[in-house]
PDB file of N, CA and C in Angstrom:
ATOM      1  N   MET S   1      -2.028   0.346 -10.249  1.00  0.00           N
ATOM      2  CA  MET S   1      -2.261  -0.572  -8.985  1.00  0.00           C
ATOM      3  C   MET S   1      -3.178  -0.368  -8.515  1.00  0.00           C
ATOM      4  N   GLN S   2      -3.978  -1.891  -8.260  1.00  0.00           N
ATOM      5  CA  GLN S   2      -4.979  -2.040  -7.363  1.00  0.00           C
ATOM      6  C   GLN S   2      -4.971  -3.407  -6.531  1.00  0.00           C
ATOM      7  N   LEU S   3      -5.732  -3.377  -5.737  1.00  0.00           N
ATOM      8  CA  LEU S   3      -5.668  -4.545  -5.341  1.00  0.00           C
ATOM      9  C   LEU S   3      -6.929  -5.383  -6.151  1.00  0.00           C
ATOM     10  N   ASP S   4      -7.111  -6.694  -6.010  1.00  0.00           N
ATOM     11  CA  ASP S   4      -7.838  -7.306  -6.985  1.00  0.00           C
ATOM     12  C   ASP S   4      -9.381  -6.999  -6.910  1.00  0.00           C
ATOM     13  N   ARG S   5      -9.606  -5.815  -5.940  1.00  0.00           N
ATOM     14  CA  ARG S   5     -10.881  -5.454  -6.252  1.00  0.00           C
ATOM     15  C   ARG S   5     -10.980  -4.405  -6.063  1.00  0.00           C
ATOM     16  N   PRO S   6     -11.490  -2.831  -6.201  1.00  0.00           N
ATOM     17  CA  PRO S   6     -11.567  -2.236  -6.556  1.00  0.00           C
ATOM     18  C   PRO S   6     -11.142  -1.268  -4.993  1.00  0.00           C
ATOM     19  N   ALA S   7     -10.905  -0.645  -4.731  1.00  0.00           N
ATOM     20  CA  ALA S   7     -10.311   0.024  -3.317  1.00  0.00           C
ATOM     21  C   ALA S   7     -10.928   1.389  -3.559  1.00  0.00           C
ATOM     22  N   THR S   8     -11.254   2.019  -2.233  1.00  0.00           N
ATOM     23  CA  THR S   8     -12.439   2.662  -2.254  1.00  0.00           C
ATOM     24  C   THR S   8     -11.612   3.459  -0.875  1.00  0.00           C
ATOM     25  N   GLY S   9     -11.996   5.130  -1.022  1.00  0.00           N
ATOM     26  CA  GLY S   9     -11.214   5.755   0.060  1.00  0.00           C
ATOM     27  C   GLY S   9     -11.240   7.582   0.322  1.00  0.00           C
ATOM     28  N   SER S  10      -9.892   8.212   1.078  1.00  0.00           N
ATOM     29  CA  SER S  10      -9.960   9.318   0.420  1.00  0.00           C
ATOM     30  C   SER S  10      -9.698  10.163  -0.779  1.00  0.00           C
ATOM     31  N   SER S  11      -9.390  11.239  -1.075  1.00  0.00           N
ATOM     32  CA  SER S  11      -9.827  11.525  -2.619  1.00  0.00           C
ATOM     33  C   SER S  11      -7.832  11.690  -2.430  1.00  0.00           C
ATOM     34  N   PRO S  12      -7.885  11.763  -3.557  1.00  0.00           N
ATOM     35  CA  PRO S  12      -6.257  11.533  -4.227  1.00  0.00           C
ATOM     36  C   PRO S  12      -5.686  13.004  -3.375  1.00  0.00           C
ATOM     37  N   GLY S  13      -6.278  13.946  -3.199  1.00  0.00           N
ATOM     38  CA  GLY S  13      -5.009  14.885  -3.149  1.00  0.00           C
ATOM     39  C   GLY S  13      -5.119  14.946  -1.253  1.00  0.00           C
ATOM     40  N   SER S  14      -5.920  14.386  -0.494  1.00  0.00           N
ATOM     41  CA  SER S  14      -5.563  14.442   0.910  1.00  0.00           C
ATOM     42  C   SER S  14      -4.830  12.911   1.237  1.00  0.00           C
ATOM     43  N   PRO S  15      -4.571  13.468   2.764  1.00  0.00           N
ATOM     44  CA  PRO S  15      -3.693  12.033   3.175  1.00  0.00           C
ATOM     45  C   PRO S  15      -5.016  11.476   3.368  1.00  0.00           C
ATOM     46  N   PRO S  16      -4.788  10.089   3.731  1.00  0.00           N
ATOM     47  CA  PRO S  16      -5.455   8.693   4.370  1.00  0.00           C
ATOM     48  C   PRO S  16      -5.672   9.146   5.834  1.00  0.00           C
ATOM     49  N   PHE S  17      -7.452   8.697   5.884  1.00  0.00           N
ATOM     50  CA  PHE S  17      -7.850   8.563   7.273  1.00  0.00           C
ATOM     51  C   PHE S  17      -7.014   9.391   8.099  1.00  0.00           C
ATOM     52  N   GLY S  18      -6.909  10.764   7.842  1.00  0.00           N
ATOM     53  CA  GLY S  18      -6.539  12.036   8.451  1.00  0.00           C
ATOM     54  C   GLY S  18      -4.859  11.991   9.037  1.00  0.00           C
ATOM     55  N   GLU S  19      -4.300  10.708   8.206  1.00  0.00           N
ATOM     56  CA  GLU S  19      -3.099  10.780   8.233  1.00  0.00           C
ATOM     57  C   GLU S  19      -2.142  11.641   8.185  1.00  0.00           C
ATOM     58  N   THR S  20      -1.038  12.380   8.505  1.00  0.00           N
ATOM     59  CA  THR S  20      -0.579  13.531   8.317  1.00  0.00           C
ATOM     60  C   THR S  20       0.612  12.881   6.370  1.00  0.00           C
ATOM     61  N   ARG S  21       1.075  14.065   5.665  1.00  0.00           N
ATOM     62  CA  ARG S  21       1.796  13.452   4.586  1.00  0.00           C
ATOM     63  C   ARG S  21       3.675  13.236   5.037  1.00  0.00           C
ATOM     64  N   THR S  22       3.428  13.682   6.120  1.00  0.00           N
ATOM     65  CA  THR S  22       4.998  13.138   6.409  1.00  0.00           C
ATOM     66  C   THR S  22       5.128  11.412   7.105  1.00  0.00           C
ATOM     67  N   ALA S  23       3.797  10.750   7.082  1.00  0.00           N
ATOM     68  CA  ALA S  23       3.240   9.660   8.126  1.00  0.00           C
ATOM     69  C   ALA S  23       4.252   8.721   7.187  1.00  0.00           C
ATOM     70  N   ARG S  24       5.224   7.424   8.250  1.00  0.00           N
ATOM     71  CA  ARG S  24       5.673   6.906   7.572  1.00  0.00           C
ATOM     72  C   ARG S  24       4.419   5.416   8.031  1.00  0.00           C
ATOM     73  N   TYR S  25       4.906   4.469   6.369  1.00  0.00           N
ATOM     74  CA  TYR S  25       4.006   3.395   6.634  1.00  0.00           C
ATOM     75  C   TYR S  25       5.259   2.218   6.730  1.00  0.00           C
ATOM     76  N   GLY S  26       4.995   0.951   7.414  1.00  0.00           N
ATOM     77  CA  GLY S  26       5.308  -0.394   7.332  1.00  0.00           C
ATOM     78  C   GLY S  26       4.111  -1.587   7.571  1.00  0.00           C
ATOM     79  N   ARG S  27       4.784  -2.398   7.634  1.00  0.00           N
ATOM     80  CA  ARG S  27       3.879  -3.670   7.930  1.00  0.00           C
ATOM     81  C   ARG S  27       3.495  -3.803   9.099  1.00  0.00           C
ATOM     82  N   SER S  28       2.036  -4.449   9.390  1.00  0.00           N
ATOM     83  CA  SER S  28       1.940  -4.743  10.617  1.00  0.00           C
ATOM     84  C   SER S  28       2.606  -6.125  10.808  1.00  0.00           C
ATOM     85  N   ALA S  29       2.849  -5.973  12.382  1.00  0.00           N
ATOM     86  CA  ALA S  29       3.685  -7.312  12.620  1.00  0.00           C
ATOM     87  C   ALA S  29       2.423  -8.619  12.620  1.00  0.00           C
ATOM     88  N   ASP S  30       1.241  -8.249  12.549  1.00  0.00           N
ATOM     89  CA  ASP S  30       0.045  -9.149  12.679  1.00  0.00           C
ATOM     90  C   ASP S  30       0.074  -9.846  11.875  1.00  0.00           C
ATOM     91  N   VAL S  31       0.731  -9.553  10.232  1.00  0.00           N
ATOM     92  CA  VAL S  31       0.115 -10.222   9.512  1.00  0.00           C
ATOM     93  C   VAL S  31       1.104 -11.255   8.987  1.00  0.00           C
ATOM     94  N   ASP S  32       0.473 -12.467   8.289  1.00  0.00           N
ATOM     95  CA  ASP S  32       1.212 -13.554   7.608  1.00  0.00           C
ATOM     96  C   ASP S  32       1.171 -13.383   5.640  1.00  0.00           C
ATOM     97  N   THR S  33       2.192 -13.255   5.302  1.00  0.00           N
ATOM     98  CA  THR S  33       2.290 -12.947   3.845  1.00  0.00           C
ATOM     99  C   THR S  33       2.499 -14.834   3.301  1.00  0.00           C
ATOM    100  N   SER S  34       1.574 -14.575   2.468  1.00  0.00           N
ATOM    101  CA  SER S  34       1.625 -16.228   1.303  1.00  0.00           C
ATOM    102  C   SER S  34       1.861 -15.976  -0.290  1.00  0.00           C
ATOM    103  N   THR S  35       2.687 -16.121  -0.744  1.00  0.00           N
ATOM    104  CA  THR S  35       3.209 -16.052  -2.048  1.00  0.00           C
ATOM    105  C   THR S  35       2.074 -17.003  -3.460  1.00  0.00           C
ATOM    106  N   VAL S  36       1.471 -16.658  -3.830  1.00  0.00           N
ATOM    107  CA  VAL S  36       0.756 -17.518  -4.991  1.00  0.00           C
ATOM    108  C   VAL S  36       0.936 -16.684  -6.089  1.00  0.00           C
ATOM    109  N   GLY S  37       1.691 -17.445  -7.118  1.00  0.00           N
ATOM    110  CA  GLY S  37       2.311 -16.819  -8.439  1.00  0.00           C
ATOM    111  C   GLY S  37       2.724 -15.764  -8.059  1.00  0.00           C
ATOM    112  N   ASP S  38       2.322 -14.592  -9.291  1.00  0.00           N
ATOM    113  CA  ASP S  38       3.080 -12.968  -9.083  1.00  0.00           C
ATOM    114  C   ASP S  38       2.241 -12.229  -8.055  1.00  0.00           C
ATOM    115  N   ARG S  39       1.119 -13.034  -7.372  1.00  0.00           N
ATOM    116  CA  ARG S  39       0.482 -11.943  -5.890  1.00  0.00           C
ATOM    117  C   ARG S  39       0.897 -12.825  -4.950  1.00  0.00           C
ATOM    118  N   VAL S  40       0.509 -11.728  -3.528  1.00  0.00           N
ATOM    119  CA  VAL S  40       0.990 -12.062  -2.491  1.00  0.00           C
ATOM    120  C   VAL S  40      -0.309 -11.718  -2.014  1.00  0.00           C
ATOM    121  N   VAL S  41      -0.687 -12.867  -0.754  1.00  0.00           N
ATOM    122  CA  VAL S  41      -2.074 -13.015   0.195  1.00  0.00           C
ATOM    123  C   VAL S  41      -1.336 -12.459   1.282  1.00  0.00           C
ATOM    124  N   LEU S  42      -2.214 -11.759   1.897  1.00  0.00           N
ATOM    125  CA  LEU S  42      -2.023 -11.039   3.416  1.00  0.00           C
ATOM    126  C   LEU S  42      -3.450 -11.492   4.000  1.00  0.00           C
ATOM    127  N   TYR S  43      -2.903 -12.325   5.351  1.00  0.00           N
ATOM    128  CA  TYR S  43      -3.574 -12.846   6.603  1.00  0.00           C
ATOM    129  C   TYR S  43      -3.265 -11.991   7.626  1.00  0.00           C
ATOM    130  N   HIS S  44      -4.471 -11.120   8.229  1.00  0.00           N
ATOM    131  CA  HIS S  44      -4.493 -10.430   9.339  1.00  0.00           C
ATOM    132  C   HIS S  44      -4.971 -11.546  10.154  1.00  0.00           C
ATOM    133  N   ARG S  45      -4.036 -12.277  11.174  1.00  0.00           N
ATOM    134  CA  ARG S  45      -3.883 -12.867  12.275  1.00  0.00           C
ATOM    135  C   ARG S  45      -4.753 -12.231  13.521  1.00  0.00           C
ATOM    136  N   VAL S  46      -5.130 -11.335  13.835  1.00  0.00           N
ATOM    137  CA  VAL S  46      -5.965 -10.940  15.011  1.00  0.00           C
ATOM    138  C   VAL S  46      -7.639 -10.615  14.231  1.00  0.00           C
ATOM    139  N   THR S  47      -7.589 -10.376  12.596  1.00  0.00           N
ATOM    140  CA  THR S  47      -9.243 -10.127  12.266  1.00  0.00           C
ATOM    141  C   THR S  47      -9.541 -10.963  11.459  1.00  0.00           C
ATOM    142  N   GLY S  48      -8.321 -11.902  11.402  1.00  0.00           N
ATOM    143  CA  GLY S  48      -8.824 -13.082  10.766  1.00  0.00           C
ATOM    144  C   GLY S  48      -8.940 -12.255   8.747  1.00  0.00           C
ATOM    145  N   SER S  49      -9.380 -11.359   8.574  1.00  0.00           N
ATOM    146  CA  SER S  49      -8.782 -10.983   7.394  1.00  0.00           C
ATOM    147  C   SER S  49      -8.569 -11.761   6.093  1.00  0.00           C
ATOM    148  N   ALA S  50      -8.261 -11.715   5.324  1.00  0.00           N
ATOM    149  CA  ALA S  50      -7.028 -11.897   4.154  1.00  0.00           C
ATOM    150  C   ALA S  50      -7.596 -11.161   2.446  1.00  0.00           C
ATOM    151  N   LEU S  51      -6.114 -10.827   2.315  1.00  0.00           N
ATOM    152  CA  LEU S  51      -6.534  -9.523   1.187  1.00  0.00           C
ATOM    153  C   LEU S  51      -5.922 -10.386   0.009  1.00  0.00           C
ATOM    154  N   VAL S  52      -5.580 -10.014  -1.030  1.00  0.00           N
ATOM    155  CA  VAL S  52      -5.046 -10.843  -2.210  1.00  0.00           C
ATOM    156  C   VAL S  52      -4.215  -9.310  -3.224  1.00  0.00           C
ATOM    157  N   LEU S  53      -2.906  -9.111  -3.003  1.00  0.00           N
ATOM    158  CA  LEU S  53      -2.751  -7.925  -3.716  1.00  0.00           C
ATOM    159  C   LEU S  53      -2.587  -8.313  -5.189  1.00  0.00           C
ATOM    160  N   ASN S  54      -2.711  -7.372  -6.510  1.00  0.00           N
ATOM    161  CA  ASN S  54      -2.136  -7.787  -7.346  1.00  0.00           C
ATOM    162  C   ASN S  54      -0.914  -7.652  -7.579  1.00  0.00           C
ATOM    163  N   PRO S  55      -0.555  -7.947  -8.693  1.00  0.00           N
ATOM    164  CA  PRO S  55       1.531  -7.876  -8.764  1.00  0.00           C
ATOM    165  C   PRO S  55       1.623  -6.547  -8.441  1.00  0.00           C
ATOM    166  N   THR S  56       1.475  -5.642  -8.829  1.00  0.00           N
ATOM    167  CA  THR S  56       2.284  -4.582  -8.849  1.00  0.00           C
ATOM    168  C   THR S  56       2.136  -3.812  -7.183  1.00  0.00           C
ATOM    169  N   ALA S  57       0.933  -3.968  -6.510  1.00  0.00           N
ATOM    170  CA  ALA S  57       0.774  -3.907  -4.988  1.00  0.00           C
ATOM    171  C   ALA S  57       1.776  -4.847  -4.214  1.00  0.00           C
ATOM    172  N   THR S  58       1.652  -6.150  -5.036  1.00  0.00           N
ATOM    173  CA  THR S  58       2.627  -7.153  -4.589  1.00  0.00           C
ATOM    174  C   THR S  58       4.145  -6.515  -4.309  1.00  0.00           C
ATOM    175  N   TRP S  59       4.399  -6.198  -5.394  1.00  0.00           N
ATOM    176  CA  TRP S  59       5.655  -4.897  -5.401  1.00  0.00           C
ATOM    177  C   TRP S  59       5.822  -4.296  -4.013  1.00  0.00           C
ATOM    178  N   LEU S  60       5.057  -2.970  -4.399  1.00  0.00           N
ATOM    179  CA  LEU S  60       4.223  -2.307  -3.741  1.00  0.00           C
ATOM    180  C   LEU S  60       5.173  -2.888  -2.313  1.00  0.00           C
ATOM    181  N   TRP S  61       4.443  -3.488  -1.507  1.00  0.00           N
ATOM    182  CA  TRP S  61       4.298  -4.566  -0.396  1.00  0.00           C
ATOM    183  C   TRP S  61       5.636  -4.803   0.108  1.00  0.00           C
ATOM    184  N   GLN S  62       6.849  -5.201  -0.979  1.00  0.00           N
ATOM    185  CA  GLN S  62       7.771  -5.550  -0.728  1.00  0.00           C
ATOM    186  C   GLN S  62       8.522  -4.502  -0.293  1.00  0.00           C
ATOM    187  N   LEU S  63       8.470  -3.190  -0.793  1.00  0.00           N
ATOM    188  CA  LEU S  63       9.347  -2.307  -0.427  1.00  0.00           C
ATOM    189  C   LEU S  63       8.739  -1.894   1.062  1.00  0.00           C
ATOM    190  N   LEU S  64       7.841  -2.564   1.751  1.00  0.00           N
ATOM    191  CA  LEU S  64       7.206  -2.065   2.866  1.00  0.00           C
ATOM    192  C   LEU S  64       8.101  -2.554   4.155  1.00  0.00           C
ATOM    193  N   THR S  65       8.954  -3.231   3.744  1.00  0.00           N
ATOM    194  CA  THR S  65       9.450  -4.406   4.954  1.00  0.00           C
ATOM    195  C   THR S  65      10.169  -3.029   5.923  1.00  0.00           C
ATOM    196  N   THR S  66      10.553  -2.241   5.017  1.00  0.00           N
ATOM    197  CA  THR S  66      10.911  -1.114   5.933  1.00  0.00           C
ATOM    198  C   THR S  66      10.007   0.054   5.842  1.00  0.00           C
ATOM    199  N   SER S  67      10.071   0.456   7.237  1.00  0.00           N
ATOM    200  CA  SER S  67       9.267   2.250   6.821  1.00  0.00           C
ATOM    201  C   SER S  67       9.288   3.279   5.604  1.00  0.00           C
ATOM    202  N   ARG S  68       8.457   3.235   4.696  1.00  0.00           N
ATOM    203  CA  ARG S  68       8.413   4.630   4.098  1.00  0.00           C
ATOM    204  C   ARG S  68       7.681   5.523   3.726  1.00  0.00           C
ATOM    205  N   ASP S  69       7.740   6.756   3.769  1.00  0.00           N
ATOM    206  CA  ASP S  69       6.701   7.875   3.593  1.00  0.00           C
ATOM    207  C   ASP S  69       6.263   7.530   1.842  1.00  0.00           C
ATOM    208  N   MET S  70       5.235   8.130   1.949  1.00  0.00           N
ATOM    209  CA  MET S  70       4.388   8.680   0.579  1.00  0.00           C
ATOM    210  C   MET S  70       5.233   9.005  -0.788  1.00  0.00           C
ATOM    211  N   GLU S  71       5.726  10.121  -0.105  1.00  0.00           N
ATOM    212  CA  GLU S  71       6.798  10.468  -0.912  1.00  0.00           C
ATOM    213  C   GLU S  71       8.184   9.194  -1.680  1.00  0.00           C
ATOM    214  N   GLU S  72       8.397   8.541  -0.893  1.00  0.00           N
ATOM    215  CA  GLU S  72       9.217   7.268  -1.148  1.00  0.00           C
ATOM    216  C   GLU S  72       8.677   6.222  -1.926  1.00  0.00           C
ATOM    217  N   LEU S  73       7.536   5.803  -1.319  1.00  0.00           N
ATOM    218  CA  LEU S  73       7.081   4.957  -2.179  1.00  0.00           C
ATOM    219  C   LEU S  73       6.309   5.578  -3.808  1.00  0.00           C
ATOM    220  N   VAL S  74       6.192   6.782  -3.981  1.00  0.00           N
ATOM    221  CA  VAL S  74       5.721   7.606  -5.159  1.00  0.00           C
ATOM    222  C   VAL S  74       6.884   7.508  -6.074  1.00  0.00           C
ATOM    223  N   ALA S  75       8.013   7.828  -5.215  1.00  0.00           N
ATOM    224  CA  ALA S  75       9.410   8.075  -6.030  1.00  0.00           C
ATOM    225  C   ALA S  75       9.910   6.609  -6.497  1.00  0.00           C
ATOM    226  N   ALA S  76       9.652   5.458  -5.960  1.00  0.00           N
ATOM    227  CA  ALA S  76       9.857   3.996  -6.251  1.00  0.00           C
ATOM    228  C   ALA S  76       9.228   3.830  -7.517  1.00  0.00           C
ATOM    229  N   ILE S  77       7.677   3.709  -7.310  1.00  0.00           N
ATOM    230  CA  ILE S  77       6.677   3.563  -8.865  1.00  0.00           C
ATOM    231  C   ILE S  77       7.430   4.318  -9.620  1.00  0.00           C
ATOM    232  N   ARG S  78       7.444   5.899  -9.422  1.00  0.00           N
ATOM    233  CA  ARG S  78       8.434   6.500 -10.933  1.00  0.00           C
ATOM    234  C   ARG S  78       9.708   6.030 -11.441  1.00  0.00           C
ATOM    235  N   GLN S  79      10.686   5.645 -10.925  1.00  0.00           N
ATOM    236  CA  GLN S  79      11.509   5.236 -10.846  1.00  0.00           C
ATOM    237  C   GLN S  79      11.584   3.451 -11.796  1.00  0.00           C
ATOM    238  N   THR S  80      10.321   2.802 -11.127  1.00  0.00           N
ATOM    239  CA  THR S  80      10.235   1.508 -11.748  1.00  0.00           C
ATOM    240  C   THR S  80       9.764   1.699 -12.641  1.00  0.00           C
ATOM    241  N   TYR S  81       8.500   2.362 -13.170  1.00  0.00           N
ATOM    242  CA  TYR S  81       7.555   2.403 -14.143  1.00  0.00           C
ATOM    243  C   TYR S  81       7.882   4.115 -14.482  1.00  0.00           C
ATOM    244  N   PRO S  82       8.603   4.535 -15.541  1.00  0.00           N
ATOM    245  CA  PRO S  82       8.704   5.707 -15.663  1.00  0.00           C
ATOM    246  C   PRO S  82       7.409   6.350 -16.802  1.00  0.00           C
ATOM    247  N   ALA S  83       6.988   5.823 -17.151  1.00  0.00           N
ATOM    248  CA  ALA S  83       5.901   6.275 -18.007  1.00  0.00           C
ATOM    249  C   ALA S  83       4.481   6.385 -17.169  1.00  0.00           C
ATOM    250  N   VAL S  84       5.020   6.377 -15.795  1.00  0.00           N
ATOM    251  CA  VAL S  84       3.286   6.336 -15.148  1.00  0.00           C
ATOM    252  C   VAL S  84       4.150   7.988 -14.592  1.00  0.00           C
ATOM    253  N   SER S  85       2.953   8.764 -14.579  1.00  0.00           N
ATOM    254  CA  SER S  85       3.138  10.426 -14.123  1.00  0.00           C
ATOM    255  C   SER S  85       3.277  10.214 -12.725  1.00  0.00           C
ATOM    256  N   GLN S  86       3.312  11.407 -12.199  1.00  0.00           N
ATOM    257  CA  GLN S  86       3.733  12.050 -10.532  1.00  0.00           C
ATOM    258  C   GLN S  86       2.307  12.140 -10.144  1.00  0.00           C
ATOM    259  N   ASP S  87       1.151  12.714 -10.862  1.00  0.00           N
ATOM    260  CA  ASP S  87      -0.033  12.367 -10.442  1.00  0.00           C
ATOM    261  C   ASP S  87      -0.343  11.268 -10.682  1.00  0.00           C
ATOM    262  N   GLN S  88      -0.674  10.325 -11.180  1.00  0.00           N
ATOM    263  CA  GLN S  88      -1.287   9.228 -11.444  1.00  0.00           C
ATOM    264  C   GLN S  88      -0.393   7.897 -10.259  1.00  0.00           C
ATOM    265  N   ALA S  89       0.881   8.170 -10.400  1.00  0.00           N
ATOM    266  CA  ALA S  89       1.564   7.638  -9.288  1.00  0.00           C
ATOM    267  C   ALA S  89       1.115   7.675  -7.912  1.00  0.00           C
ATOM    268  N   GLY S  90       1.264   8.983  -7.562  1.00  0.00           N
ATOM    269  CA  GLY S  90       0.655   9.882  -6.288  1.00  0.00           C
ATOM    270  C   GLY S  90      -0.802   8.860  -5.957  1.00  0.00           C
ATOM    271  N   THR S  91      -2.017   9.245  -7.074  1.00  0.00           N
ATOM    272  CA  THR S  91      -3.115   8.672  -6.396  1.00  0.00           C
ATOM    273  C   THR S  91      -3.295   7.510  -6.495  1.00  0.00           C
ATOM    274  N   ASP S  92      -2.662   6.187  -7.383  1.00  0.00           N
ATOM    275  CA  ASP S  92      -2.518   4.945  -7.158  1.00  0.00           C
ATOM    276  C   ASP S  92      -1.700   4.705  -5.888  1.00  0.00           C
ATOM    277  N   VAL S  93      -0.675   5.317  -5.288  1.00  0.00           N
ATOM    278  CA  VAL S  93      -0.087   4.839  -3.909  1.00  0.00           C
ATOM    279  C   VAL S  93      -1.334   4.980  -3.111  1.00  0.00           C
ATOM    280  N   ARG S  94      -1.787   6.639  -2.948  1.00  0.00           N
ATOM    281  CA  ARG S  94      -2.415   6.401  -2.135  1.00  0.00           C
ATOM    282  C   ARG S  94      -4.116   5.698  -2.308  1.00  0.00           C
ATOM    283  N   ALA S  95      -4.421   5.337  -2.877  1.00  0.00           N
ATOM    284  CA  ALA S  95      -5.404   4.526  -2.857  1.00  0.00           C
ATOM    285  C   ALA S  95      -4.854   2.993  -2.184  1.00  0.00           C
ATOM    286  N   LEU S  96      -3.963   2.644  -2.590  1.00  0.00           N
ATOM    287  CA  LEU S  96      -3.349   1.473  -2.148  1.00  0.00           C
ATOM    288  C   LEU S  96      -3.377   1.333  -0.642  1.00  0.00           C
ATOM    289  N   ILE S  97      -3.018   2.463  -0.098  1.00  0.00           N
ATOM    290  CA  ILE S  97      -2.248   2.858   1.538  1.00  0.00           C
ATOM    291  C   ILE S  97      -3.493   2.682   1.865  1.00  0.00           C
ATOM    292  N   ASP S  98      -4.391   3.362   1.348  1.00  0.00           N
ATOM    293  CA  ASP S  98      -5.393   3.696   2.007  1.00  0.00           C
ATOM    294  C   ASP S  98      -6.137   2.087   2.230  1.00  0.00           C
ATOM    295  N   GLU S  99      -6.306   1.299   1.428  1.00  0.00           N
ATOM    296  CA  GLU S  99      -6.889   0.238   1.382  1.00  0.00           C
ATOM    297  C   GLU S  99      -5.878  -0.597   2.392  1.00  0.00           C
ATOM    298  N   LEU S 100      -5.139  -0.405   2.365  1.00  0.00           N
ATOM    299  CA  LEU S 100      -3.985  -1.760   3.097  1.00  0.00           C
ATOM    300  C   LEU S 100      -3.973  -0.755   5.259  1.00  0.00           C
ATOM    301  N   LEU S 101      -4.691   0.094   4.894  1.00  0.00           N
ATOM    302  CA  LEU S 101      -4.798   0.730   6.171  1.00  0.00           C
ATOM    303  C   LEU S 101      -6.118   0.203   6.502  1.00  0.00           C
ATOM    304  N   ARG S 102      -7.251   0.605   5.906  1.00  0.00           N
ATOM    305  CA  ARG S 102      -8.401   0.052   6.200  1.00  0.00           C
ATOM    306  C   ARG S 102      -8.254  -1.492   6.436  1.00  0.00           C
ATOM    307  N   HIS S 103      -7.246  -2.092   5.876  1.00  0.00           N
ATOM    308  CA  HIS S 103      -7.478  -3.680   6.434  1.00  0.00           C
ATOM    309  C   HIS S 103      -6.273  -3.741   7.481  1.00  0.00           C
ATOM    310  N   GLN S 104      -5.787  -2.787   8.194  1.00  0.00           N
ATOM    311  CA  GLN S 104      -5.175  -3.083   8.898  1.00  0.00           C
ATOM    312  C   GLN S 104      -4.094  -3.611   8.725  1.00  0.00           C
ATOM    313  N   VAL S 105      -2.912  -3.918   7.735  1.00  0.00           N
ATOM    314  CA  VAL S 105      -1.671  -5.264   6.956  1.00  0.00           C
ATOM    315  C   VAL S 105      -0.925  -3.723   7.455  1.00  0.00           C
ATOM    316  N   ILE S 106      -1.233  -2.534   7.162  1.00  0.00           N
ATOM    317  CA  ILE S 106       0.166  -1.826   7.804  1.00  0.00           C
ATOM    318  C   ILE S 106      -0.174  -0.854   8.267  1.00  0.00           C
ATOM    319  N   THR S 107       0.623  -0.135   8.921  1.00  0.00           N
ATOM    320  CA  THR S 107       0.718   0.580  10.574  1.00  0.00           C
ATOM    321  C   THR S 107       1.855   2.089   9.484  1.00  0.00           C
ATOM    322  N   THR S 108       0.889   3.219  11.160  1.00  0.00           N
ATOM    323  CA  THR S 108       1.631   4.293  10.333  1.00  0.00           C
ATOM    324  C   THR S 108       2.404   4.560  11.564  1.00  0.00           C
ATOM    325  N   ASP S 109       3.624   5.701  11.190  1.00  0.00           N
ATOM    326  CA  ASP S 109       4.325   6.626  12.395  1.00  0.00           C
ATOM    327  C   ASP S 109       4.983   7.053  11.757  1.00  0.00           C
ATOM    328  N   PRO S 110       3.943   8.925  12.267  1.00  0.00           N
ATOM    329  CA  PRO S 110       4.112   9.763  12.166  1.00  0.00           C
ATOM    330  C   PRO S 110       5.418  10.325  12.434  1.00  0.00           C
TER     331      PRO S 110
END
């Protein structure tokens, strides 16, 4: 699962940007979304930045209509994509969460 460009961030085993593992993530109220085919474009009204999500990241974005923690997101990936290992799902979800936090399109609620 990736954005349409490579994500960089914290190491797979560490919480993103100093967040605790129990942090809950949800969509920022400052973000507008637009669907283009099987992708979603996120536009942050305050920063003026735009971000295009690939289909899998778009699917995860849809889950963030309600606040979720990392365990819930990883479990959802595993349930939908059972061939993905727990470690790979955790790494992929963490990378996406890191990128979404960096672009300020999601917020945390510890």
